[in-house]
Amino acid sequence: MEKQMGVNFKDRSNIYSRDDIYLLVFLNNEKVVQYAEIKRNQSDFSIDATEYITPSKALIKINRH
């Protein structure tokens, strides 16, 4: 995340050594304001019927209006 977005984030979840969670990190004005660990067996972050979020396609942008 630091490399891709230039944001400093102390990962307390150890996401790089886990495959049981999704880590959602919420930013406001380029600063981390919250993060959530979502269990993979209880959620589905599929893009369509054949594609899933992967580390190379892991950036989701939500604009609040």
Tab-separated table of C-alpha atoms in Angstrom:
chain	number	residue	atom	x	y	z
A	1	MET	CA	0.000	0.000	0.000
A	2	GLU	CA	2.821	2.395	0.795
A	3	LYS	CA	4.385	1.701	-2.577
A	4	GLN	CA	1.170	1.845	-4.622
A	5	MET	CA	-0.517	4.788	-2.915
A	6	GLY	CA	2.252	6.555	-1.017
A	7	VAL	CA	0.426	6.128	2.290
A	8	ASN	CA	2.096	5.149	5.550
A	9	PHE	CA	0.166	2.324	7.240
A	10	LYS	CA	1.241	0.117	10.134
A	11	ASP	CA	-0.321	-3.232	9.306
A	12	ARG	CA	-1.283	-4.862	12.601
A	13	SER	CA	-3.117	-7.673	10.819
A	14	ASN	CA	-0.022	-9.280	9.206
A	15	ILE	CA	-1.899	-9.442	5.890
A	16	TYR	CA	1.201	-10.591	3.995
A	17	SER	CA	1.297	-13.853	5.936
A	18	ARG	CA	-2.460	-14.511	6.027
A	19	ASP	CA	-4.942	-15.800	3.511
A	20	ASP	CA	-8.030	-15.891	5.733
A	21	ILE	CA	-8.960	-12.185	5.608
A	22	TYR	CA	-9.409	-9.217	3.334
A	23	LEU	CA	-7.898	-6.045	4.711
A	24	LEU	CA	-9.906	-2.931	3.885
A	25	VAL	CA	-8.096	0.332	4.571
A	26	PHE	CA	-10.063	3.574	4.496
A	27	LEU	CA	-8.379	6.859	3.610
A	28	ASN	CA	-9.438	10.466	3.914
A	29	ASN	CA	-7.204	13.131	2.382
A	30	GLU	CA	-4.350	10.654	1.862
A	31	LYS	CA	-4.384	9.529	5.533
A	32	VAL	CA	-5.535	6.223	6.967
A	33	VAL	CA	-8.619	6.819	9.109
A	34	GLN	CA	-9.753	3.235	9.709
A	35	TYR	CA	-9.179	-0.328	8.652
A	36	ALA	CA	-11.229	-3.516	8.818
A	37	GLU	CA	-10.329	-7.190	8.730
A	38	ILE	CA	-13.045	-9.095	6.838
A	39	LYS	CA	-13.060	-12.895	7.029
A	40	ARG	CA	-12.837	-14.404	3.562
A	41	ASN	CA	-15.207	-17.248	4.343
A	42	GLN	CA	-17.961	-14.751	5.228
A	43	SER	CA	-17.652	-12.372	2.292
A	44	ASP	CA	-17.272	-12.273	-1.467
A	45	PHE	CA	-15.368	-9.469	-3.144
A	46	SER	CA	-15.810	-10.765	-6.659
A	47	ILE	CA	-15.737	-8.320	-9.543
A	48	ASP	CA	-17.921	-10.442	-11.803
A	49	ALA	CA	-18.688	-14.132	-12.206
A	50	THR	CA	-15.125	-15.053	-13.236
A	51	GLU	CA	-12.834	-12.490	-11.621
A	52	TYR	CA	-11.853	-11.793	-8.025
A	53	ILE	CA	-9.854	-9.078	-6.327
A	54	THR	CA	-6.192	-10.026	-6.314
A	55	PRO	CA	-3.120	-8.184	-5.001
A	56	SER	CA	-2.518	-6.773	-8.476
A	57	LYS	CA	-6.157	-5.581	-8.700
A	58	ALA	CA	-6.761	-4.731	-5.066
A	59	LEU	CA	-7.389	-0.996	-5.212
A	60	ILE	CA	-11.045	-0.012	-4.885
A	61	LYS	CA	-11.859	3.666	-4.980
A	62	ILE	CA	-15.080	5.010	-3.507
A	63	ASN	CA	-15.864	8.690	-3.956
A	64	ARG	CA	-18.225	10.308	-1.516
A	65	HIS	CA	-20.307	13.134	-2.944
